[in-house]
mmCIF file of C-alpha atoms in Angstrom:
data_model
loop_
_atom_site.group_PDB
_atom_site.id
_atom_site.type_symbol
_atom_site.label_atom_id
_atom_site.label_comp_id
_atom_site.label_asym_id
_atom_site.label_seq_id
_atom_site.Cartn_x
_atom_site.Cartn_y
_atom_site.Cartn_z
ATOM 1 C CA MET A 101 0.000 0.000 0.000
ATOM 2 C CA PRO A 102 1.621 3.306 -1.044
ATOM 3 C CA ARG A 103 1.962 5.954 1.613
ATOM 4 C CA GLN A 104 -0.326 8.975 1.271
ATOM 5 C CA GLY A 105 0.647 11.239 -1.602
ATOM 6 C CA SER A 106 2.932 8.693 -3.279
ATOM 7 C CA THR A 107 2.916 5.759 -5.695
ATOM 8 C CA ALA A 108 3.901 2.161 -4.888
ATOM 9 C CA ASN A 109 7.606 2.902 -5.422
ATOM 10 C CA GLY A 110 7.524 5.848 -3.010
ATOM 11 C CA ARG A 111 7.521 8.539 -5.709
ATOM 12 C CA ARG A 112 5.142 11.508 -5.255
ATOM 13 C CA ALA A 113 1.951 10.965 -7.228
ATOM 14 C CA THR A 114 1.468 13.000 -10.416
ATOM 15 C CA VAL A 115 -1.389 13.786 -12.787
ATOM 16 C CA VAL A 116 -0.152 10.941 -14.984
ATOM 17 C CA ASP A 117 -0.508 8.496 -12.069
ATOM 18 C CA VAL A 118 -4.049 9.721 -11.356
ATOM 19 C CA ALA A 119 -4.984 9.382 -15.040
ATOM 20 C CA ARG A 120 -3.541 5.847 -15.250
ATOM 21 C CA LEU A 121 -5.370 4.665 -12.109
ATOM 22 C CA ALA A 122 -8.670 6.240 -13.210
ATOM 23 C CA GLY A 123 -8.336 4.982 -16.782
ATOM 24 C CA VAL A 124 -8.672 8.426 -18.349
ATOM 25 C CA SER A 125 -6.458 10.968 -20.097
ATOM 26 C CA THR A 126 -4.406 13.571 -18.254
ATOM 27 C CA ALA A 127 -6.582 16.222 -19.949
ATOM 28 C CA THR A 128 -9.645 14.745 -18.257
ATOM 29 C CA VAL A 129 -7.895 14.820 -14.879
ATOM 30 C CA SER A 130 -7.043 18.479 -15.478
ATOM 31 C CA ARG A 131 -10.674 19.251 -16.328
ATOM 32 C CA VAL A 132 -11.871 17.598 -13.141
ATOM 33 C CA MET A 133 -9.394 19.566 -11.020
ATOM 34 C CA ASN A 134 -9.959 22.916 -12.708
ATOM 35 C CA ARG A 135 -13.722 22.522 -13.370
ATOM 36 C CA ASN A 136 -13.235 24.419 -16.602
ATOM 37 C CA TYR A 137 -14.951 21.887 -18.902
ATOM 38 C CA PRO A 138 -17.952 19.559 -18.543
ATOM 39 C CA VAL A 139 -17.067 16.071 -17.310
ATOM 40 C CA ALA A 140 -19.500 13.177 -16.874
ATOM 41 C CA ALA A 141 -20.411 12.583 -13.233
ATOM 42 C CA ALA A 142 -19.196 8.970 -13.295
ATOM 43 C CA THR A 143 -15.859 10.017 -14.792
ATOM 44 C CA ARG A 144 -15.439 12.808 -12.273
ATOM 45 C CA GLU A 145 -16.144 10.380 -9.433
ATOM 46 C CA ARG A 146 -13.586 7.899 -10.800
ATOM 47 C CA VAL A 147 -10.893 10.595 -11.069
ATOM 48 C CA GLU A 148 -11.615 11.953 -7.598
ATOM 49 C CA GLU A 149 -11.452 8.431 -6.152
ATOM 50 C CA ALA A 150 -8.057 7.925 -7.795
ATOM 51 C CA MET A 151 -6.838 11.224 -6.343
ATOM 52 C CA ARG A 152 -7.964 10.155 -2.880
ATOM 53 C CA GLU A 153 -6.374 6.715 -3.213
ATOM 54 C CA LEU A 154 -3.038 8.208 -4.283
ATOM 55 C CA GLY A 155 -3.288 11.094 -1.838
ATOM 56 C CA TYR A 156 -2.767 13.453 -4.772
ATOM 57 C CA VAL A 157 -2.711 17.137 -3.805
ATOM 58 C CA VAL A 158 -2.956 19.850 -6.456
ATOM 59 C CA ASN A 159 0.153 22.004 -6.683
ATOM 60 C CA ALA A 160 -1.425 25.443 -6.266
ATOM 61 C CA HIS A 161 1.783 27.249 -7.220
ATOM 62 C CA ALA A 162 2.076 25.350 -10.491
ATOM 63 C CA ARG A 163 -1.565 26.051 -11.277
ATOM 64 C CA ALA A 164 -1.031 29.763 -10.699
ATOM 65 C CA LEU A 165 2.021 29.772 -13.001
ATOM 66 C CA ALA A 166 -0.068 28.071 -15.636
ATOM 67 C CA GLY A 167 -2.685 30.796 -15.361
ATOM 68 C CA VAL A 168 -5.292 28.544 -13.768
ATOM 69 C CA SER A 169 -7.699 29.953 -11.191
ATOM 70 C CA GLY A 170 -6.801 29.185 -7.610
ATOM 71 C CA ARG A 171 -10.478 28.400 -6.918
ATOM 72 C CA THR A 172 -10.363 30.894 -4.090
ATOM 73 C CA VAL A 173 -12.761 33.584 -2.929
ATOM 74 C CA GLY A 174 -11.357 36.406 -0.827
ATOM 75 C CA ILE A 175 -13.485 38.441 1.568
ATOM 76 C CA ILE A 176 -12.193 41.668 3.071
ATOM 77 C CA ILE A 177 -13.913 42.905 6.228
ATOM 78 C CA SER A 178 -13.200 45.454 8.920
ATOM 79 C CA ASP A 179 -13.479 43.236 11.995
ATOM 80 C CA VAL A 180 -13.924 39.475 12.352
ATOM 81 C CA VAL A 181 -15.734 39.696 15.712
ATOM 82 C CA ASP A 182 -18.358 42.243 14.619
ATOM 83 C CA PRO A 183 -21.542 40.216 13.959
ATOM 84 C CA PHE A 184 -22.431 42.349 10.904
ATOM 85 C CA TYR A 185 -19.259 41.208 9.147
ATOM 86 C CA ALA A 186 -19.218 37.735 10.679
ATOM 87 C CA TYR A 187 -22.628 36.752 9.290
ATOM 88 C CA ILE A 188 -21.800 38.063 5.815
ATOM 89 C CA ALA A 189 -18.500 36.154 5.967
ATOM 90 C CA ARG A 190 -20.389 32.984 6.918
ATOM 91 C CA GLY A 191 -22.602 33.368 3.861
ATOM 92 C CA VAL A 192 -19.551 33.862 1.637
ATOM 93 C CA GLU A 193 -17.768 30.853 3.129
ATOM 94 C CA ARG A 194 -20.760 28.547 2.759
ATOM 95 C CA GLU A 195 -21.410 29.534 -0.839
ATOM 96 C CA ALA A 196 -17.725 29.315 -1.745
ATOM 97 C CA THR A 197 -17.457 25.869 -0.143
ATOM 98 C CA ALA A 198 -20.557 24.682 -1.993
ATOM 99 C CA GLY A 199 -18.746 25.568 -5.218
ATOM 100 C CA GLY A 200 -15.556 23.779 -4.203
ATOM 101 C CA ARG A 201 -13.664 26.971 -3.453
ATOM 102 C CA LEU A 202 -11.502 28.038 -0.553
ATOM 103 C CA CYS A 203 -12.573 31.175 1.333
ATOM 104 C CA LEU A 204 -9.861 33.504 2.641
ATOM 105 C CA VAL A 205 -10.928 36.138 5.192
ATOM 106 C CA CYS A 206 -8.880 39.333 5.618
ATOM 107 C CA SER A 207 -9.454 41.901 8.382
ATOM 108 C CA THR A 208 -8.496 45.551 7.844
ATOM 109 C CA GLN A 209 -9.445 47.068 11.218
ATOM 110 C CA GLY A 210 -10.984 49.917 9.226
ATOM 111 C CA ASP A 211 -7.783 50.873 7.371
ATOM 112 C CA PRO A 212 -8.472 51.670 3.657
ATOM 113 C CA GLN A 213 -4.823 51.102 2.761
ATOM 114 C CA ARG A 214 -5.013 47.566 4.137
ATOM 115 C CA GLU A 215 -8.081 47.022 1.954
ATOM 116 C CA LEU A 216 -6.053 47.935 -1.132
ATOM 117 C CA ALA A 217 -3.144 45.752 -0.023
ATOM 118 C CA PHE A 218 -5.413 42.737 0.530
ATOM 119 C CA ILE A 219 -7.015 43.180 -2.898
ATOM 120 C CA GLU A 220 -3.526 43.140 -4.404
ATOM 121 C CA LEU A 221 -2.710 39.969 -2.471
ATOM 122 C CA MET A 222 -5.883 38.241 -3.676
ATOM 123 C CA HIS A 223 -5.041 39.291 -7.242
ATOM 124 C CA GLU A 224 -1.587 37.723 -6.934
ATOM 125 C CA ARG A 225 -3.194 34.506 -5.707
ATOM 126 C CA ARG A 226 -5.563 34.519 -8.684
ATOM 127 C CA ALA A 227 -8.710 34.541 -6.554
ATOM 128 C CA ASP A 228 -11.920 34.017 -8.527
ATOM 129 C CA ALA A 229 -13.557 36.896 -6.654
ATOM 130 C CA VAL A 230 -12.648 39.509 -4.075
ATOM 131 C CA ILE A 231 -15.554 40.631 -1.885
ATOM 132 C CA LEU A 232 -15.179 43.990 -0.153
ATOM 133 C CA VAL A 233 -17.669 44.376 2.698
ATOM 134 C CA GLY A 234 -18.998 47.423 4.544
ATOM 135 C CA GLY A 235 -19.302 51.161 4.086
ATOM 136 C CA SER A 236 -16.654 53.408 2.566
ATOM 137 C CA VAL A 237 -15.394 56.937 3.072
ATOM 138 C CA ALA A 238 -15.570 59.609 0.368
ATOM 139 C CA ASP A 239 -11.879 59.795 -0.516
ATOM 140 C CA ARG A 240 -11.111 60.496 -4.176
ATOM 141 C CA SER A 241 -7.597 59.039 -4.220
ATOM 142 C CA TYR A 242 -8.783 55.873 -2.486
ATOM 143 C CA ARG A 243 -11.664 55.448 -4.945
ATOM 144 C CA THR A 244 -9.253 55.933 -7.851
ATOM 145 C CA GLU A 245 -6.937 53.228 -6.501
ATOM 146 C CA LEU A 246 -9.849 50.892 -5.831
ATOM 147 C CA ALA A 247 -11.165 51.357 -9.378
ATOM 148 C CA ARG A 248 -7.698 50.617 -10.772
ATOM 149 C CA ARG A 249 -7.508 47.376 -8.818
ATOM 150 C CA ALA A 250 -10.998 46.444 -10.011
ATOM 151 C CA ARG A 251 -9.796 46.799 -13.603
ATOM 152 C CA GLU A 252 -6.712 44.679 -12.870
ATOM 153 C CA LEU A 253 -8.852 41.933 -11.349
ATOM 154 C CA ASP A 254 -11.232 42.041 -14.286
ATOM 155 C CA ALA A 255 -8.367 41.775 -16.779
ATOM 156 C CA GLY A 256 -7.202 38.639 -14.946
ATOM 157 C CA GLY A 257 -10.628 37.008 -15.078
ATOM 158 C CA SER A 258 -11.588 37.849 -11.492
ATOM 159 C CA LYS A 259 -14.200 40.237 -10.127
ATOM 160 C CA LEU A 260 -14.351 42.832 -7.366
ATOM 161 C CA VAL A 261 -17.642 42.648 -5.469
ATOM 162 C CA LEU A 262 -18.816 45.663 -3.474
ATOM 163 C CA CYS A 263 -20.952 44.298 -0.659
ATOM 164 C CA GLY A 264 -22.924 46.939 1.230
ATOM 165 C CA ARG A 265 -21.041 49.893 -0.226
ATOM 166 C CA PRO A 266 -21.597 52.429 -3.035
ATOM 167 C CA SER A 267 -20.669 51.825 -6.652
ATOM 168 C CA LEU A 268 -17.369 53.118 -8.017
ATOM 169 C CA GLY A 269 -19.066 54.292 -11.207
ATOM 170 C CA LYS A 270 -19.523 52.899 -14.694
ATOM 171 C CA ASP A 271 -15.811 52.904 -15.493
ATOM 172 C CA ALA A 272 -14.980 50.392 -12.748
ATOM 173 C CA PRO A 273 -15.804 46.759 -13.678
ATOM 174 C CA THR A 274 -17.427 45.685 -10.422
ATOM 175 C CA VAL A 275 -20.590 43.935 -9.325
ATOM 176 C CA GLY A 276 -22.389 44.674 -6.092
ATOM 177 C CA VAL A 277 -24.768 43.408 -3.453
ATOM 178 C CA GLU A 278 -26.428 46.027 -1.284
ATOM 179 C CA TYR A 279 -29.399 46.334 1.041
ATOM 180 C CA ASP A 280 -32.046 49.025 1.466
ATOM 181 C CA ASN A 281 -30.115 50.863 4.153
ATOM 182 C CA GLU A 282 -31.910 54.205 3.881
ATOM 183 C CA GLY A 283 -35.313 52.516 3.598
ATOM 184 C CA GLY A 284 -34.706 50.582 6.806
ATOM 185 C CA ALA A 285 -33.766 53.749 8.690
ATOM 186 C CA PHE A 286 -36.873 55.478 7.345
ATOM 187 C CA ALA A 287 -39.099 52.571 8.446
ATOM 188 C CA ILE A 288 -37.818 52.375 12.003
ATOM 189 C CA THR A 289 -37.933 56.156 12.470
ATOM 190 C CA ASP A 290 -41.484 56.184 11.140
ATOM 191 C CA HIS A 291 -42.355 53.453 13.645
ATOM 192 C CA LEU A 292 -41.169 55.670 16.501
ATOM 193 C CA LEU A 293 -43.058 58.644 15.081
ATOM 194 C CA THR A 294 -46.231 56.572 14.806
ATOM 195 C CA GLU A 295 -45.897 55.729 18.500
ATOM 196 C CA GLY A 296 -45.874 59.465 19.270
ATOM 197 C CA HIS A 297 -42.143 60.228 19.556
ATOM 198 C CA GLU A 298 -40.973 63.504 18.051
ATOM 199 C CA ARG A 299 -37.663 63.986 19.879
ATOM 200 C CA ILE A 300 -35.618 61.035 18.600
ATOM 201 C CA LEU A 301 -31.911 60.792 19.342
ATOM 202 C CA TYR A 302 -29.818 59.221 16.576
ATOM 203 C CA LEU A 303 -26.762 57.611 18.188
ATOM 204 C CA GLY A 304 -23.614 56.146 16.599
ATOM 205 C CA GLY A 305 -22.101 55.441 13.192
ATOM 206 C CA PRO A 306 -18.747 56.928 12.097
ATOM 207 C CA PRO A 307 -19.263 60.318 10.427
ATOM 208 C CA GLY A 308 -18.333 60.286 6.750
ATOM 209 C CA LEU A 309 -18.992 56.543 6.350
ATOM 210 C CA SER A 310 -21.465 55.748 3.562
ATOM 211 C CA THR A 311 -23.458 53.442 5.861
ATOM 212 C CA THR A 312 -23.923 56.230 8.405
ATOM 213 C CA LYS A 313 -24.880 58.777 5.762
ATOM 214 C CA GLU A 314 -27.580 56.516 4.346
ATOM 215 C CA ARG A 315 -29.089 55.717 7.750
ATOM 216 C CA ILE A 316 -29.161 59.364 8.775
ATOM 217 C CA ALA A 317 -30.703 60.229 5.385
ATOM 218 C CA GLY A 318 -33.530 57.732 5.953
ATOM 219 C CA HIS A 319 -34.023 58.995 9.503
ATOM 220 C CA ARG A 320 -34.248 62.615 8.348
ATOM 221 C CA ARG A 321 -36.581 61.776 5.483
ATOM 222 C CA ALA A 322 -39.051 60.253 7.944
ATOM 223 C CA LEU A 323 -38.897 63.368 10.136
ATOM 224 C CA GLU A 324 -39.381 65.673 7.152
ATOM 225 C CA GLN A 325 -42.352 63.660 5.919
ATOM 226 C CA ARG A 326 -44.047 64.373 9.268
ATOM 227 C CA GLY A 327 -43.126 68.067 9.060
ATOM 228 C CA LEU A 328 -40.728 67.920 12.014
ATOM 229 C CA PRO A 329 -37.716 70.260 12.072
ATOM 230 C CA ARG A 330 -34.150 68.981 12.256
ATOM 231 C CA ASP A 331 -32.266 69.393 15.511
ATOM 232 C CA PRO A 332 -28.505 68.903 14.965
ATOM 233 C CA ALA A 333 -28.076 68.165 18.677
ATOM 234 C CA LEU A 334 -30.165 65.012 18.233
ATOM 235 C CA VAL A 335 -27.693 63.479 15.761
ATOM 236 C CA GLN A 336 -24.721 62.048 17.651
ATOM 237 C CA PRO A 337 -22.441 60.016 15.341
ATOM 238 C CA GLY A 338 -19.590 57.877 16.616
ATOM 239 C CA ALA A 339 -18.194 54.367 16.546
ATOM 240 C CA PHE A 340 -20.289 51.276 15.802
ATOM 241 C CA SER A 341 -19.391 49.927 19.238
ATOM 242 C CA ARG A 342 -20.950 49.060 22.582
ATOM 243 C CA GLN A 343 -18.353 51.208 24.344
ATOM 244 C CA PHE A 344 -19.376 54.279 22.369
ATOM 245 C CA GLY A 345 -23.084 53.649 22.950
ATOM 246 C CA HIS A 346 -22.539 53.393 26.707
ATOM 247 C CA ARG A 347 -20.164 56.335 27.048
ATOM 248 C CA ARG A 348 -22.048 58.782 24.841
ATOM 249 C CA MET A 349 -25.444 57.899 26.268
ATOM 250 C CA THR A 350 -24.101 58.449 29.790
ATOM 251 C CA GLU A 351 -22.857 61.896 28.747
ATOM 252 C CA LEU A 352 -26.087 62.831 26.977
ATOM 253 C CA LEU A 353 -28.236 61.797 29.922
ATOM 254 C CA ARG A 354 -26.206 64.178 32.047
ATOM 255 C CA ASP A 355 -26.101 67.260 29.840
ATOM 256 C CA GLY A 356 -27.518 66.451 26.413
ATOM 257 C CA PRO A 357 -30.670 67.431 24.457
ATOM 258 C CA GLU A 358 -34.227 66.406 25.297
ATOM 259 C CA PHE A 359 -35.452 63.147 23.767
ATOM 260 C CA THR A 360 -37.990 60.400 24.351
ATOM 261 C CA ALA A 361 -36.553 57.729 22.051
ATOM 262 C CA VAL A 362 -33.149 56.562 20.854
ATOM 263 C CA PHE A 363 -32.395 55.233 17.372
ATOM 264 C CA ALA A 364 -29.044 53.459 17.802
ATOM 265 C CA ALA A 365 -27.065 53.135 14.572
ATOM 266 C CA ASN A 366 -26.741 49.395 15.143
ATOM 267 C CA ASP A 367 -27.722 46.782 17.717
ATOM 268 C CA ILE A 368 -24.289 46.821 19.366
ATOM 269 C CA VAL A 369 -24.540 50.580 20.007
ATOM 270 C CA ALA A 370 -28.061 49.961 21.327
ATOM 271 C CA ALA A 371 -26.700 47.434 23.847
ATOM 272 C CA GLY A 372 -24.286 50.036 25.203
ATOM 273 C CA ALA A 373 -27.023 52.657 25.346
ATOM 274 C CA ALA A 374 -29.326 50.217 27.194
ATOM 275 C CA GLN A 375 -26.636 49.657 29.815
ATOM 276 C CA ALA A 376 -26.233 53.409 30.350
ATOM 277 C CA LEU A 377 -29.980 53.878 30.672
ATOM 278 C CA GLU A 378 -30.211 51.077 33.239
ATOM 279 C CA GLU A 379 -27.344 52.569 35.259
ATOM 280 C CA ALA A 380 -29.180 55.906 35.250
ATOM 281 C CA GLY A 381 -32.275 54.238 36.713
ATOM 282 C CA MET A 382 -34.296 54.498 33.481
ATOM 283 C CA ARG A 383 -36.492 51.760 32.099
ATOM 284 C CA VAL A 384 -36.917 50.716 28.480
ATOM 285 C CA PRO A 385 -39.517 51.327 27.098
ATOM 286 C CA GLN A 386 -41.410 52.898 30.008
ATOM 287 C CA ASP A 387 -39.087 55.898 30.339
ATOM 288 C CA VAL A 388 -37.375 55.900 26.955
ATOM 289 C CA SER A 389 -37.861 53.830 23.815
ATOM 290 C CA LEU A 390 -34.843 52.243 22.149
ATOM 291 C CA VAL A 391 -34.349 50.756 18.667
ATOM 292 C CA GLY A 392 -31.364 49.426 16.729
ATOM 293 C CA TYR A 393 -30.326 48.237 13.282
ATOM 294 C CA ASP A 394 -28.951 44.962 11.759
ATOM 295 C CA ASP A 395 -30.922 42.363 13.808
ATOM 296 C CA VAL A 396 -27.897 40.469 15.108
ATOM 297 C CA PRO A 397 -28.306 38.046 18.082
ATOM 298 C CA VAL A 398 -27.827 40.719 20.763
ATOM 299 C CA ALA A 399 -31.158 42.243 19.679
ATOM 300 C CA GLN A 400 -33.011 39.209 21.061
ATOM 301 C CA GLU A 401 -30.694 38.796 24.041
ATOM 302 C CA LEU A 402 -31.376 42.280 25.445
ATOM 303 C CA ARG A 403 -34.199 42.711 27.935
ATOM 304 C CA PRO A 404 -36.554 43.992 26.791
ATOM 305 C CA ARG A 405 -35.944 42.491 23.382
ATOM 306 C CA LEU A 406 -34.882 45.122 20.888
ATOM 307 C CA THR A 407 -36.988 46.445 18.035
ATOM 308 C CA THR A 408 -34.639 46.723 15.067
ATOM 309 C CA VAL A 409 -34.170 46.536 11.284
ATOM 310 C CA HIS A 410 -33.381 43.130 9.822
ATOM 311 C CA ILE A 411 -30.644 42.875 7.181
ATOM 312 C CA PRO A 412 -30.299 39.495 5.395
ATOM 313 C CA LEU A 413 -26.578 39.391 6.229
ATOM 314 C CA GLU A 414 -25.806 35.760 5.439
ATOM 315 C CA GLU A 415 -27.796 35.937 2.214
ATOM 316 C CA MET A 416 -25.785 39.003 1.213
ATOM 317 C CA GLY A 417 -22.641 36.907 1.539
ATOM 318 C CA ARG A 418 -24.089 34.091 -0.538
ATOM 319 C CA GLN A 419 -25.286 36.460 -3.241
ATOM 320 C CA ALA A 420 -21.912 38.225 -3.334
ATOM 321 C CA VAL A 421 -20.302 34.942 -4.392
ATOM 322 C CA ARG A 422 -23.062 34.171 -6.877
ATOM 323 C CA VAL A 423 -22.992 37.512 -8.691
ATOM 324 C CA ALA A 424 -19.192 37.341 -8.916
ATOM 325 C CA LEU A 425 -19.122 33.838 -10.375
ATOM 326 C CA ALA A 426 -22.228 33.952 -12.565
ATOM 327 C CA GLY A 427 -21.340 32.676 -15.994
ATOM 328 C CA GLY A 428 -18.490 30.605 -14.539
ATOM 329 C CA ASP A 429 -17.883 26.910 -14.768
ATOM 330 C CA GLU A 430 -20.863 25.884 -12.636
ATOM 331 C CA ASP A 431 -23.294 28.380 -14.142
ATOM 332 C CA ASP A 432 -22.730 28.353 -17.894
ATOM 333 C CA TRP A 433 -26.475 28.531 -18.465
ATOM 334 C CA ARG A 434 -26.736 31.943 -16.764
ATOM 335 C CA ALA A 435 -26.314 35.275 -18.481
ATOM 336 C CA PRO A 436 -23.345 37.291 -17.148
ATOM 337 C CA THR A 437 -24.289 39.502 -14.218
ATOM 338 C CA THR A 438 -23.375 43.175 -14.048
ATOM 339 C CA GLY A 439 -24.470 46.035 -11.863
ATOM 340 C CA THR A 440 -25.840 45.739 -8.349
ATOM 341 C CA LEU A 441 -28.237 43.312 -6.697
ATOM 342 C CA ARG A 442 -30.339 44.965 -3.989
ATOM 343 C CA LEU A 443 -31.820 43.023 -1.079
ATOM 344 C CA GLY A 444 -34.636 44.296 1.097
ATOM 345 C CA THR A 445 -34.671 45.144 4.798
ATOM 346 C CA HIS A 446 -37.640 44.973 7.128
ATOM 347 C CA LEU A 447 -38.712 46.174 10.539
ATOM 348 C CA VAL A 448 -38.691 43.657 13.395
ATOM 349 C CA VAL A 449 -41.002 44.873 16.162
ATOM 350 C CA ARG A 450 -40.214 43.498 19.624
ATOM 351 C CA ASP A 451 -40.582 44.992 23.113
ATOM 352 C CA SER A 452 -38.409 48.120 23.353
ATOM 353 C CA VAL A 453 -40.813 50.773 22.048
ATOM 354 C CA ALA A 454 -43.811 52.391 23.763
ATOM 355 C CA ALA A 455 -45.612 55.697 23.494
ATOM 356 C CA PRO A 456 -43.971 58.640 25.302
ATOM 357 C CA ARG A 457 -44.977 58.559 28.942
ATOM 358 C CA GLY A 458 -47.639 61.197 29.603
ATOM 359 C CA GLY A 459 -46.489 63.297 26.668
ATOM 360 C CA ARG A 460 -43.122 63.649 28.360
ATOM 361 C CA ARG A 461 -40.493 65.182 26.074
ATOM 362 C CA ARG A 462 -37.427 65.396 28.272
ATOM 363 C CA VAL A 463 -35.168 62.512 29.290
ATOM 364 C CA ARG A 464 -32.223 63.327 31.503
ATOM 365 C CA ALA A 465 -30.632 61.676 34.475
ATOM 366 C CA ASP A 466 -30.540 63.815 37.627
#
């Protein structure tokens, strides 16, 4: 019995050995490995069985030199522990695995230059797709560099996917998957307004980030539709973090504007705000209503359970892989996909909203 990865005489197994054992040509073995040409199911099974028996492992470096796809999907996110990114990454990984591809996850910690560097790395590794997740800042030089890398990927047969971020324009060969960010913010603000709240504090979201801009735009549109004036003091941007939600809410309860409800920019910020409210002796929703965005697990773990906006995060990840690889070896029957696929959001009503208590307009800890 040959040891794993070798023939009977101890030599490392080759494509020729796999072809001989499977009773097929080396070209057929190559087609099975690269999935770049139709192969009968029985033949594919015979070749794969021979590869397993010989312990044959594809030489990825040799495939790259030969110009063959590395059957890899790269996903670039800001933070691996943030549930927003984690659920999208899970969708990408599951869809990539279903297509026989390896998923590589890169974390930038919010640094645009690291994004560009990771895209370059994925290009060098001949990834089939590079999925860039999350909002972006309005920086002309960065956008120019990103568009250039999109063209380089496209020239090499790969695709840059913008997942949850604005398009780079018609000159950049990208595809995208987005969600109705502004519509979700409008819906949840309108829900608070319907309950009788007029002084709504918007809390969190880095200023200048496209995600923040869209959520604030939806929030303001709902206020304007009801004829309510803007109050700049009621918009308090900041990090998408629990620490920010807790710290800023504590400060605002002490010396901030009047409000009866809080629209946290995401569920994690809402969790921090809920902690600050509890420490100040205030009850949700009896004293102040609280809502979030994203519908990650913490929304159901909070007490009371958090009313929020649901984003189909895992489905976004799956669709990001699909739009990038449409027209590829598994989907020859599909027409090539261009442009942006938009997924819907919807309001999830739970227990954290009630009408303002006795028409009360002012919330402040004494």
